[in-house]
Amino acid sequence: MKMTMINRAGVIGIVGLAVAAATASLVSGDEPIVTALRSEVLRAAGVVVLADHAVGPDGHLIDDAVLVVDARGRIREFGSAAELGYGEGEPRRSGGREVIELPDGAVLCPGLVAVGSELWVSGGNYEQTKSIDPSLSVIEAFDGSQSSVVDALKAGITSTMVIPRPNNVVCGTAAVLKTWPCGPETGSLPGDRVLRDDGPVVLALGPSTWDFAGEPTSRAGALALIRREFDSAKDADGDDEASVRMRQLVSGELDSIVWAAEVEDVQAVVRVLMPRGVNPVVFHGGNPLECGAWLKETGKPVVLGPLGFGSGPGQLYGPAALSQSGVEIAFAGQMPVAAPDSLRISAALAARYGMDAAAARRAITSVPAAVAGVSDRVGSFAPGLDADFVVFSGDPISLSSSVLEVWVNGTRVMPGAIE
Amino acid sequence: MIGVGLGLSILLAGATSAHGQFFNRGPKPVVFEHAHVLTMTGRELEDAVIITRGGVIEQVGVGVAIPDDARVIDAGGMTVTPGLIDVSSVLGLASPSSNSPVHYAMDAFDPFDMNTFRDAVRNGVTTVYLSPGGGVGVGGRGCVVRFSPRSNGGGAGEAVEGGEALHLDLGSSGGPIGRLHTYNSVWRTFKDALDYRESLETYDEELEEYIEKIKERAEKEAKEEAEGSDKKGKGGNGGMAEVSDDGQRLSLPGDLQEEPPPRRRPRPRPQPEGNGGGGPPAKENGDGDKKDEEEIKKPSQPRPNPAAEVLLRVIDHELPVRIRADRDADILNALQLAHDFDIDIVIEGAAESHLVADALAEAEVSVVLDPYMERSGYRNDVYQRRQADLTRVLDEAGVDWVIGSGGRGANQSRFILFHAQQALSHDTDGSLRALEAVTSDAAAFLGLSDQIGSIGWGRSADLVLWDGDPRSGSAVVDSVYIGGRQVYRRTPVPGIGE
């Protein structure tokens, strides 16, 4: 494990050989030998984590919680110690797994999920000649060498949805990746990091999409373009990737997100996109109080923020207001433009401005996982999901808390593989 | 400031007066009952009573008898803490920028900057140290401002005596040459202040000498006159003409060599001007046609230098200095400055203070940390060596620290508790320590422990009621009292206008 960090190139070589060997014969069960190479010994049998508190699926804190991780790094069971037979005085059903008791007061939290980052992307992140191209896939620009990914991991972020820069009306296709590779290191390829390589189609409205030269050059122009192109896409019979995906998009087969920078853009989502069969999750960085009703109208979770210490009252009260009216909120983590801490700071500030604490915890775990379409893999503690979790010294939405440990796929990567 | 009115000064007086009963503007005591009190003096009380009178706390305890005439506020089990303090703020300063010690932050304070006040009070902040801000080098003076309640629910505030400090900035964000230049000019400014003092002292001595000489001459003249009355008419007119002639020639330096030797040996002349005084040339010879035997020149008074006088207050330990220095080298320079001129300093910013923590501890210099905040483009931070657990290193080295919003914008004071929590997130006891950092520690740092920062006898009734435990992440401020008067009450979260 450490070796990987010390001499990545060398180990990649070894791993490369091992992959060759593994594919030939050395596959034991469904766990390739190369994965075992990367794992700590305890991984072999799994692990039982006992915590004073844990973030439950609904975002509330559960006291005296147990998380049982199986040998493959997935969650076997999760719940309160008493329910699962790990209560005081009861014999521990560790089943040969290593039992880890977290420090007093520590809070076990699903790995944080940041939607809307541009991590790993190199070589430009939007197409400058076409305003509509859903076939542009962000994962093609993956660059595994970026160190800012480690910063994200240290902040407790274990998964992130990487998006093309929202500078086009249809910017392309997002990807959802883990910040720590699940399987063998594959150098410059995303490899086993990938949770979804065909993530939501990313749309954008607002000034960032207006061009000086090409279409559109204005808000009205952008909406006219959408009407024309989206209406004709239904009946278009092209079989190139872009045409196919556009057809799938307007027939509602693909999930999508839309970057709606301003109030007018949020209204345009409801008035122009939704009648055309496109019902995206809205990312809105502005003042949600001004367009709350429109955001709610989408019937989807809403991605807000990131909030910062300089945010205005509207931004700060927005999450609480929307949340109280029944809208699920996720916070955006726009790494590397924003610092990785922004995700948790957003939740902390929103809570201080009246957002329900459980909703604030969901807004950095399960809701962003749902927005990214990977709820079946990460974002909460439920049997069968990947055992990606963070040990915080206290409540994750308190800025008094720090990240003590980060685990991915049932393996501790921090402290350990990193720092 | 006048508009702030009489009510405020009464409140302030009430706050600073040790005995509330002397200020029975509203003689009725205001009592908080069923309060979970964090006194910030190490005590945590359940179901306690706080009795205040005239804006000052009289009693805190469990099972305390409530006076009959009291106005009782039921805290309903909510947590009560002292008002929070930001030790480095620009709240109420539209565009802080000062480059002279003569500038005083309070002069630029806008008591009607309601939005930032409301935001600060909404988050439990009741007192700030107002930093004059400004560029590198010697800046202005800051002061402590305690918010004062206004009838319209906003902010406003008055300077609290005793919290003043001078600001210097060693320009850590600049390049190496600029930083050297800055340090040099700051050092020079202090040296000039000392020179100014010397010139004043020289002037005083010379003035005394001058008066002495005038006296001597007067006596001599009186004596000569007495003698002259005996030998009248001897060389009287001629002598006067000579002196007058001499006087004119002396004003033309080029003629000096051709000048005939003076008849009498001249006495040493007083220095025309003190060192660096730059005063106007003295006019002594206006009445040169008097029958004086020589010139007695009046020493010229050095031009008054108010900036230097402020620095002299610093040198005399009457005024502390806050030196903004982030880089390790600049912090060491600041310590050198403190050593060279024997001045009392604290370091502001101090991003790299972990690298020089031992030197700070040895010099017994404390630091005002900036928030360790989320930064846009954080990868490009100037201070790459800044580390998240800076406070741990300072604690271990024995360096006293407090945290302020660093003058990063008027609206930053509101999140001072968050900044402290972040700075202490590595500490297992961090959530309590963070609260201490922005109440009792901050008050002690400002030298105002007897007035603010804790809940106890004689302290101002600046109280924050939280709907949960402020040590947790999700407690929200329910209401805020300043001087015993409610200045904020939580309102429902606005709707989304469905």
mmCIF file with all atom_site columns, C-alpha atoms in Angstrom, chain A residues 183-358:
data_model
loop_
_atom_site.group_PDB
_atom_site.id
_atom_site.type_symbol
_atom_site.label_atom_id
_atom_site.label_alt_id
_atom_site.label_comp_id
_atom_site.label_asym_id
_atom_site.label_entity_id
_atom_site.label_seq_id
_atom_site.pdbx_PDB_ins_code
_atom_site.Cartn_x
_atom_site.Cartn_y
_atom_site.Cartn_z
_atom_site.occupancy
_atom_site.B_iso_or_equiv
_atom_site.pdbx_formal_charge
_atom_site.auth_seq_id
_atom_site.auth_comp_id
_atom_site.auth_asym_id
_atom_site.auth_atom_id
_atom_site.pdbx_PDB_model_num
ATOM 1   C CA . GLY A 1 183 ? -9.003  -1.886 -7.503  1.00 0.00 ? 183 GLY A CA 1
ATOM 2   C CA . PRO A 1 184 ? -5.489  -1.824 -8.872  1.00 0.00 ? 184 PRO A CA 1
ATOM 3   C CA . GLU A 1 185 ? -3.919  1.495  -9.679  1.00 0.00 ? 185 GLU A CA 1
ATOM 4   C CA . THR A 1 186 ? -4.185  1.988  -13.372 1.00 0.00 ? 186 THR A CA 1
ATOM 5   C CA . GLY A 1 187 ? -2.031  5.032  -13.744 1.00 0.00 ? 187 GLY A CA 1
ATOM 6   C CA . SER A 1 188 ? -3.522  7.563  -16.055 1.00 0.00 ? 188 SER A CA 1
ATOM 7   C CA . LEU A 1 189 ? -6.770  5.652  -16.566 1.00 0.00 ? 189 LEU A CA 1
ATOM 8   C CA . PRO A 1 190 ? -9.721  6.017  -14.243 1.00 0.00 ? 190 PRO A CA 1
ATOM 9   C CA . GLY A 1 191 ? -9.962  2.227  -13.886 1.00 0.00 ? 191 GLY A CA 1
ATOM 10  C CA . ASP A 1 192 ? -11.831 0.962  -10.856 1.00 0.00 ? 192 ASP A CA 1
ATOM 11  C CA . ARG A 1 193 ? -12.501 4.446  -9.586  1.00 0.00 ? 193 ARG A CA 1
ATOM 12  C CA . VAL A 1 194 ? -15.448 4.647  -11.895 1.00 0.00 ? 194 VAL A CA 1
ATOM 13  C CA . LEU A 1 195 ? -18.899 4.415  -10.382 1.00 0.00 ? 195 LEU A CA 1
ATOM 14  C CA . ARG A 1 196 ? -20.540 5.724  -13.554 1.00 0.00 ? 196 ARG A CA 1
ATOM 15  C CA . ASP A 1 197 ? -18.853 6.720  -16.777 1.00 0.00 ? 197 ASP A CA 1
ATOM 16  C CA . ASP A 1 198 ? -22.159 7.667  -18.399 1.00 0.00 ? 198 ASP A CA 1
ATOM 17  C CA . GLY A 1 199 ? -23.241 10.065 -15.691 1.00 0.00 ? 199 GLY A CA 1
ATOM 18  C CA . PRO A 1 200 ? -26.039 12.540 -16.113 1.00 0.00 ? 200 PRO A CA 1
ATOM 19  C CA . VAL A 1 201 ? -26.127 14.694 -19.215 1.00 0.00 ? 201 VAL A CA 1
ATOM 20  C CA . VAL A 1 202 ? -25.018 18.156 -18.188 1.00 0.00 ? 202 VAL A CA 1
ATOM 21  C CA . LEU A 1 203 ? -26.957 21.173 -19.422 1.00 0.00 ? 203 LEU A CA 1
ATOM 22  C CA . ALA A 1 204 ? -26.432 24.809 -18.613 1.00 0.00 ? 204 ALA A CA 1
ATOM 23  C CA . LEU A 1 205 ? -28.401 28.028 -18.849 1.00 0.00 ? 205 LEU A CA 1
ATOM 24  C CA . GLY A 1 206 ? -27.258 31.520 -18.148 1.00 0.00 ? 206 GLY A CA 1
ATOM 25  C CA . PRO A 1 207 ? -24.431 33.870 -19.001 1.00 0.00 ? 207 PRO A CA 1
ATOM 26  C CA . SER A 1 208 ? -21.703 31.227 -18.987 1.00 0.00 ? 208 SER A CA 1
ATOM 27  C CA . THR A 1 209 ? -23.262 29.655 -22.070 1.00 0.00 ? 209 THR A CA 1
ATOM 28  C CA . TRP A 1 210 ? -23.410 32.814 -24.133 1.00 0.00 ? 210 TRP A CA 1
ATOM 29  C CA . ASP A 1 211 ? -20.749 33.150 -26.718 1.00 0.00 ? 211 ASP A CA 1
ATOM 30  C CA . PHE A 1 212 ? -19.342 36.095 -28.570 1.00 0.00 ? 212 PHE A CA 1
ATOM 31  C CA . ALA A 1 213 ? -19.117 34.387 -31.891 1.00 0.00 ? 213 ALA A CA 1
ATOM 32  C CA . GLY A 1 214 ? -21.300 31.299 -32.089 1.00 0.00 ? 214 GLY A CA 1
ATOM 33  C CA . GLU A 1 215 ? -24.883 30.662 -31.134 1.00 0.00 ? 215 GLU A CA 1
ATOM 34  C CA . PRO A 1 216 ? -26.230 31.536 -28.568 1.00 0.00 ? 216 PRO A CA 1
ATOM 35  C CA . THR A 1 217 ? -25.168 35.040 -27.708 1.00 0.00 ? 217 THR A CA 1
ATOM 36  C CA . SER A 1 218 ? -28.010 35.837 -25.326 1.00 0.00 ? 218 SER A CA 1
ATOM 37  C CA . ARG A 1 219 ? -30.486 34.312 -22.910 1.00 0.00 ? 219 ARG A CA 1
ATOM 38  C CA . ALA A 1 220 ? -33.287 34.464 -25.444 1.00 0.00 ? 220 ALA A CA 1
ATOM 39  C CA . GLY A 1 221 ? -30.977 33.042 -28.081 1.00 0.00 ? 221 GLY A CA 1
ATOM 40  C CA . ALA A 1 222 ? -30.081 30.126 -25.836 1.00 0.00 ? 222 ALA A CA 1
ATOM 41  C CA . LEU A 1 223 ? -33.716 29.306 -25.202 1.00 0.00 ? 223 LEU A CA 1
ATOM 42  C CA . ALA A 1 224 ? -34.553 29.601 -28.895 1.00 0.00 ? 224 ALA A CA 1
ATOM 43  C CA . LEU A 1 225 ? -31.715 27.223 -29.641 1.00 0.00 ? 225 LEU A CA 1
ATOM 44  C CA . ILE A 1 226 ? -33.027 24.764 -27.070 1.00 0.00 ? 226 ILE A CA 1
ATOM 45  C CA . ARG A 1 227 ? -36.556 24.880 -28.501 1.00 0.00 ? 227 ARG A CA 1
ATOM 46  C CA . ARG A 1 228 ? -35.326 24.320 -32.037 1.00 0.00 ? 228 ARG A CA 1
ATOM 47  C CA . GLU A 1 229 ? -32.786 21.622 -31.321 1.00 0.00 ? 229 GLU A CA 1
ATOM 48  C CA . PHE A 1 230 ? -34.709 19.739 -28.649 1.00 0.00 ? 230 PHE A CA 1
ATOM 49  C CA . ASP A 1 231 ? -37.940 19.721 -30.687 1.00 0.00 ? 231 ASP A CA 1
ATOM 50  C CA . SER A 1 232 ? -36.188 18.416 -33.756 1.00 0.00 ? 232 SER A CA 1
ATOM 51  C CA . ALA A 1 233 ? -34.133 15.895 -31.801 1.00 0.00 ? 233 ALA A CA 1
ATOM 52  C CA . LYS A 1 234 ? -37.181 13.703 -31.175 1.00 0.00 ? 234 LYS A CA 1
ATOM 53  C CA . ASP A 1 235 ? -37.695 12.995 -34.824 1.00 0.00 ? 235 ASP A CA 1
ATOM 54  C CA . ALA A 1 236 ? -34.085 13.118 -35.912 1.00 0.00 ? 236 ALA A CA 1
ATOM 55  C CA . ASP A 1 237 ? -32.874 9.792  -37.217 1.00 0.00 ? 237 ASP A CA 1
ATOM 56  C CA . GLY A 1 238 ? -29.127 10.280 -37.101 1.00 0.00 ? 238 GLY A CA 1
ATOM 57  C CA . ASP A 1 239 ? -27.268 7.332  -35.632 1.00 0.00 ? 239 ASP A CA 1
ATOM 58  C CA . ASP A 1 240 ? -24.143 9.185  -34.526 1.00 0.00 ? 240 ASP A CA 1
ATOM 59  C CA . GLU A 1 241 ? -23.585 9.223  -30.798 1.00 0.00 ? 241 GLU A CA 1
ATOM 60  C CA . ALA A 1 242 ? -24.606 12.839 -30.306 1.00 0.00 ? 242 ALA A CA 1
ATOM 61  C CA . SER A 1 243 ? -27.907 12.384 -32.146 1.00 0.00 ? 243 SER A CA 1
ATOM 62  C CA . VAL A 1 244 ? -28.688 9.163  -30.340 1.00 0.00 ? 244 VAL A CA 1
ATOM 63  C CA . ARG A 1 245 ? -28.034 10.683 -26.951 1.00 0.00 ? 245 ARG A CA 1
ATOM 64  C CA . MET A 1 246 ? -30.053 13.791 -27.772 1.00 0.00 ? 246 MET A CA 1
ATOM 65  C CA . ARG A 1 247 ? -32.928 11.555 -28.768 1.00 0.00 ? 247 ARG A CA 1
ATOM 66  C CA . GLN A 1 248 ? -32.589 9.621  -25.535 1.00 0.00 ? 248 GLN A CA 1
ATOM 67  C CA . LEU A 1 249 ? -32.395 12.860 -23.560 1.00 0.00 ? 249 LEU A CA 1
ATOM 68  C CA . VAL A 1 250 ? -35.603 14.368 -24.909 1.00 0.00 ? 250 VAL A CA 1
ATOM 69  C CA . SER A 1 251 ? -37.457 11.076 -24.546 1.00 0.00 ? 251 SER A CA 1
ATOM 70  C CA . GLY A 1 252 ? -36.542 11.022 -20.871 1.00 0.00 ? 252 GLY A CA 1
ATOM 71  C CA . GLU A 1 253 ? -34.280 7.966  -21.022 1.00 0.00 ? 253 GLU A CA 1
ATOM 72  C CA . LEU A 1 254 ? -31.257 9.755  -19.629 1.00 0.00 ? 254 LEU A CA 1
ATOM 73  C CA . ASP A 1 255 ? -30.951 11.542 -16.336 1.00 0.00 ? 255 ASP A CA 1
ATOM 74  C CA . SER A 1 256 ? -29.625 15.050 -16.501 1.00 0.00 ? 256 SER A CA 1
ATOM 75  C CA . ILE A 1 257 ? -28.545 18.037 -14.482 1.00 0.00 ? 257 ILE A CA 1
ATOM 76  C CA . VAL A 1 258 ? -28.747 21.686 -15.422 1.00 0.00 ? 258 VAL A CA 1
ATOM 77  C CA . TRP A 1 259 ? -26.593 24.561 -14.300 1.00 0.00 ? 259 TRP A CA 1
ATOM 78  C CA . ALA A 1 260 ? -29.065 27.388 -13.773 1.00 0.00 ? 260 ALA A CA 1
ATOM 79  C CA . ALA A 1 261 ? -27.046 30.335 -12.618 1.00 0.00 ? 261 ALA A CA 1
ATOM 80  C CA . GLU A 1 262 ? -29.738 32.955 -12.221 1.00 0.00 ? 262 GLU A CA 1
ATOM 81  C CA . VAL A 1 263 ? -33.406 33.168 -11.305 1.00 0.00 ? 263 VAL A CA 1
ATOM 82  C CA . GLU A 1 264 ? -34.415 33.495 -14.969 1.00 0.00 ? 264 GLU A CA 1
ATOM 83  C CA . ASP A 1 265 ? -32.507 30.333 -15.744 1.00 0.00 ? 265 ASP A CA 1
ATOM 84  C CA . VAL A 1 266 ? -34.338 28.389 -13.064 1.00 0.00 ? 266 VAL A CA 1
ATOM 85  C CA . GLN A 1 267 ? -37.618 29.580 -14.540 1.00 0.00 ? 267 GLN A CA 1
ATOM 86  C CA . ALA A 1 268 ? -36.423 28.515 -17.987 1.00 0.00 ? 268 ALA A CA 1
ATOM 87  C CA . VAL A 1 269 ? -35.874 24.986 -16.689 1.00 0.00 ? 269 VAL A CA 1
ATOM 88  C CA . VAL A 1 270 ? -39.536 24.747 -15.782 1.00 0.00 ? 270 VAL A CA 1
ATOM 89  C CA . ARG A 1 271 ? -40.881 26.659 -18.749 1.00 0.00 ? 271 ARG A CA 1
ATOM 90  C CA . VAL A 1 272 ? -38.669 25.448 -21.565 1.00 0.00 ? 272 VAL A CA 1
ATOM 91  C CA . LEU A 1 273 ? -36.890 22.233 -20.631 1.00 0.00 ? 273 LEU A CA 1
ATOM 92  C CA . MET A 1 274 ? -39.520 20.339 -18.679 1.00 0.00 ? 274 MET A CA 1
ATOM 93  C CA . PRO A 1 275 ? -42.230 20.594 -21.382 1.00 0.00 ? 275 PRO A CA 1
ATOM 94  C CA . ARG A 1 276 ? -39.681 19.031 -23.746 1.00 0.00 ? 276 ARG A CA 1
ATOM 95  C CA . GLY A 1 277 ? -39.320 15.900 -21.698 1.00 0.00 ? 277 GLY A CA 1
ATOM 96  C CA . VAL A 1 278 ? -36.128 16.960 -19.966 1.00 0.00 ? 278 VAL A CA 1
ATOM 97  C CA . ASN A 1 279 ? -36.462 17.098 -16.208 1.00 0.00 ? 279 ASN A CA 1
ATOM 98  C CA . PRO A 1 280 ? -32.998 17.797 -14.848 1.00 0.00 ? 280 PRO A CA 1
ATOM 99  C CA . VAL A 1 281 ? -31.716 18.288 -11.316 1.00 0.00 ? 281 VAL A CA 1
ATOM 100 C CA . VAL A 1 282 ? -31.044 21.999 -10.945 1.00 0.00 ? 282 VAL A CA 1
ATOM 101 C CA . PHE A 1 283 ? -27.696 23.324 -9.729  1.00 0.00 ? 283 PHE A CA 1
ATOM 102 C CA . HIS A 1 284 ? -28.239 26.838 -8.473  1.00 0.00 ? 284 HIS A CA 1
ATOM 103 C CA . GLY A 1 285 ? -25.509 28.912 -6.887  1.00 0.00 ? 285 GLY A CA 1
ATOM 104 C CA . GLY A 1 286 ? -27.543 32.097 -6.490  1.00 0.00 ? 286 GLY A CA 1
ATOM 105 C CA . ASN A 1 287 ? -30.265 33.129 -4.094  1.00 0.00 ? 287 ASN A CA 1
ATOM 106 C CA . PRO A 1 288 ? -32.742 30.243 -3.743  1.00 0.00 ? 288 PRO A CA 1
ATOM 107 C CA . LEU A 1 289 ? -35.225 32.427 -1.894  1.00 0.00 ? 289 LEU A CA 1
ATOM 108 C CA . GLU A 1 290 ? -35.907 34.286 -5.116  1.00 0.00 ? 290 GLU A CA 1
ATOM 109 C CA . CYS A 1 291 ? -36.770 31.190 -7.121  1.00 0.00 ? 291 CYS A CA 1
ATOM 110 C CA . GLY A 1 292 ? -37.703 28.642 -4.483  1.00 0.00 ? 292 GLY A CA 1
ATOM 111 C CA . ALA A 1 293 ? -41.119 27.919 -5.959  1.00 0.00 ? 293 ALA A CA 1
ATOM 112 C CA . TRP A 1 294 ? -39.587 27.243 -9.349  1.00 0.00 ? 294 TRP A CA 1
ATOM 113 C CA . LEU A 1 295 ? -36.942 24.994 -7.864  1.00 0.00 ? 295 LEU A CA 1
ATOM 114 C CA . LYS A 1 296 ? -39.624 23.036 -6.067  1.00 0.00 ? 296 LYS A CA 1
ATOM 115 C CA . GLU A 1 297 ? -41.580 22.780 -9.300  1.00 0.00 ? 297 GLU A CA 1
ATOM 116 C CA . THR A 1 298 ? -38.894 20.531 -10.784 1.00 0.00 ? 298 THR A CA 1
ATOM 117 C CA . GLY A 1 299 ? -39.889 17.827 -8.325  1.00 0.00 ? 299 GLY A CA 1
ATOM 118 C CA . LYS A 1 300 ? -36.248 16.832 -7.960  1.00 0.00 ? 300 LYS A CA 1
ATOM 119 C CA . PRO A 1 301 ? -33.570 17.385 -5.391  1.00 0.00 ? 301 PRO A CA 1
ATOM 120 C CA . VAL A 1 302 ? -31.851 20.751 -5.765  1.00 0.00 ? 302 VAL A CA 1
ATOM 121 C CA . VAL A 1 303 ? -28.118 21.313 -5.659  1.00 0.00 ? 303 VAL A CA 1
ATOM 122 C CA . LEU A 1 304 ? -27.107 24.555 -3.946  1.00 0.00 ? 304 LEU A CA 1
ATOM 123 C CA . GLY A 1 305 ? -23.920 26.307 -3.040  1.00 0.00 ? 305 GLY A CA 1
ATOM 124 C CA . PRO A 1 306 ? -21.226 25.856 -2.190  1.00 0.00 ? 306 PRO A CA 1
ATOM 125 C CA . LEU A 1 307 ? -21.846 28.295 0.655   1.00 0.00 ? 307 LEU A CA 1
ATOM 126 C CA . GLY A 1 308 ? -18.985 30.224 2.145   1.00 0.00 ? 308 GLY A CA 1
ATOM 127 C CA . PHE A 1 309 ? -18.249 32.642 4.944   1.00 0.00 ? 309 PHE A CA 1
ATOM 128 C CA . GLY A 1 310 ? -18.963 35.453 2.502   1.00 0.00 ? 310 GLY A CA 1
ATOM 129 C CA . SER A 1 311 ? -22.365 34.216 1.324   1.00 0.00 ? 311 SER A CA 1
ATOM 130 C CA . GLY A 1 312 ? -25.323 36.565 1.500   1.00 0.00 ? 312 GLY A CA 1
ATOM 131 C CA . PRO A 1 313 ? -28.433 36.062 3.625   1.00 0.00 ? 313 PRO A CA 1
ATOM 132 C CA . GLY A 1 314 ? -30.481 34.681 0.728   1.00 0.00 ? 314 GLY A CA 1
ATOM 133 C CA . GLN A 1 315 ? -27.923 31.981 0.025   1.00 0.00 ? 315 GLN A CA 1
ATOM 134 C CA . LEU A 1 316 ? -27.625 31.156 3.715   1.00 0.00 ? 316 LEU A CA 1
ATOM 135 C CA . TYR A 1 317 ? -31.371 30.921 4.385   1.00 0.00 ? 317 TYR A CA 1
ATOM 136 C CA . GLY A 1 318 ? -32.118 29.237 1.052   1.00 0.00 ? 318 GLY A CA 1
ATOM 137 C CA . PRO A 1 319 ? -31.327 25.648 2.022   1.00 0.00 ? 319 PRO A CA 1
ATOM 138 C CA . ALA A 1 320 ? -33.438 25.908 5.195   1.00 0.00 ? 320 ALA A CA 1
ATOM 139 C CA . ALA A 1 321 ? -36.349 27.466 3.323   1.00 0.00 ? 321 ALA A CA 1
ATOM 140 C CA . LEU A 1 322 ? -36.350 24.890 0.539   1.00 0.00 ? 322 LEU A CA 1
ATOM 141 C CA . SER A 1 323 ? -35.764 22.030 2.908   1.00 0.00 ? 323 SER A CA 1
ATOM 142 C CA . GLN A 1 324 ? -38.711 23.097 5.070   1.00 0.00 ? 324 GLN A CA 1
ATOM 143 C CA . SER A 1 325 ? -40.947 23.111 2.029   1.00 0.00 ? 325 SER A CA 1
ATOM 144 C CA . GLY A 1 326 ? -40.050 19.506 1.337   1.00 0.00 ? 326 GLY A CA 1
ATOM 145 C CA . VAL A 1 327 ? -37.276 19.811 -1.234  1.00 0.00 ? 327 VAL A CA 1
ATOM 146 C CA . GLU A 1 328 ? -34.213 17.602 -0.727  1.00 0.00 ? 328 GLU A CA 1
ATOM 147 C CA . ILE A 1 329 ? -30.982 19.592 -0.881  1.00 0.00 ? 329 ILE A CA 1
ATOM 148 C CA . ALA A 1 330 ? -27.504 18.572 -1.960  1.00 0.00 ? 330 ALA A CA 1
ATOM 149 C CA . PHE A 1 331 ? -24.516 20.880 -1.692  1.00 0.00 ? 331 PHE A CA 1
ATOM 150 C CA . ALA A 1 332 ? -22.173 21.311 -4.613  1.00 0.00 ? 332 ALA A CA 1
ATOM 151 C CA . GLY A 1 333 ? -18.474 20.770 -4.053  1.00 0.00 ? 333 GLY A CA 1
ATOM 152 C CA . GLN A 1 334 ? -16.810 22.593 -6.891  1.00 0.00 ? 334 GLN A CA 1
ATOM 153 C CA . MET A 1 335 ? -13.315 21.300 -6.436  1.00 0.00 ? 335 MET A CA 1
ATOM 154 C CA . PRO A 1 336 ? -10.695 22.326 -7.293  1.00 0.00 ? 336 PRO A CA 1
ATOM 155 C CA . VAL A 1 337 ? -12.082 25.855 -7.693  1.00 0.00 ? 337 VAL A CA 1
ATOM 156 C CA . ALA A 1 338 ? -13.499 25.689 -4.177  1.00 0.00 ? 338 ALA A CA 1
ATOM 157 C CA . ALA A 1 339 ? -11.578 24.031 -1.366  1.00 0.00 ? 339 ALA A CA 1
ATOM 158 C CA . PRO A 1 340 ? -12.722 20.515 -0.419  1.00 0.00 ? 340 PRO A CA 1
ATOM 159 C CA . ASP A 1 341 ? -13.813 21.828 2.989   1.00 0.00 ? 341 ASP A CA 1
ATOM 160 C CA . SER A 1 342 ? -16.483 23.903 1.253   1.00 0.00 ? 342 SER A CA 1
ATOM 161 C CA . LEU A 1 343 ? -18.810 20.931 1.208   1.00 0.00 ? 343 LEU A CA 1
ATOM 162 C CA . ARG A 1 344 ? -18.918 20.568 4.968   1.00 0.00 ? 344 ARG A CA 1
ATOM 163 C CA . ILE A 1 345 ? -18.802 24.338 5.524   1.00 0.00 ? 345 ILE A CA 1
ATOM 164 C CA . SER A 1 346 ? -21.910 24.615 3.337   1.00 0.00 ? 346 SER A CA 1
ATOM 165 C CA . ALA A 1 347 ? -23.794 22.163 5.525   1.00 0.00 ? 347 ALA A CA 1
ATOM 166 C CA . ALA A 1 348 ? -22.558 23.823 8.721   1.00 0.00 ? 348 ALA A CA 1
ATOM 167 C CA . LEU A 1 349 ? -23.607 27.297 7.618   1.00 0.00 ? 349 LEU A CA 1
ATOM 168 C CA . ALA A 1 350 ? -26.983 26.103 6.368   1.00 0.00 ? 350 ALA A CA 1
ATOM 169 C CA . ALA A 1 351 ? -27.637 24.412 9.708   1.00 0.00 ? 351 ALA A CA 1
ATOM 170 C CA . ARG A 1 352 ? -26.718 27.596 11.550  1.00 0.00 ? 352 ARG A CA 1
ATOM 171 C CA . TYR A 1 353 ? -29.255 29.396 9.376   1.00 0.00 ? 353 TYR A CA 1
ATOM 172 C CA . GLY A 1 354 ? -32.059 27.059 10.245  1.00 0.00 ? 354 GLY A CA 1
ATOM 173 C CA . MET A 1 355 ? -31.657 23.971 8.063   1.00 0.00 ? 355 MET A CA 1
ATOM 174 C CA . ASP A 1 356 ? -32.614 20.764 9.822   1.00 0.00 ? 356 ASP A CA 1
ATOM 175 C CA . ALA A 1 357 ? -29.426 19.013 10.964  1.00 0.00 ? 357 ALA A CA 1
ATOM 176 C CA . ALA A 1 358 ? -30.456 15.666 9.478   1.00 0.00 ? 358 ALA A CA 1
#
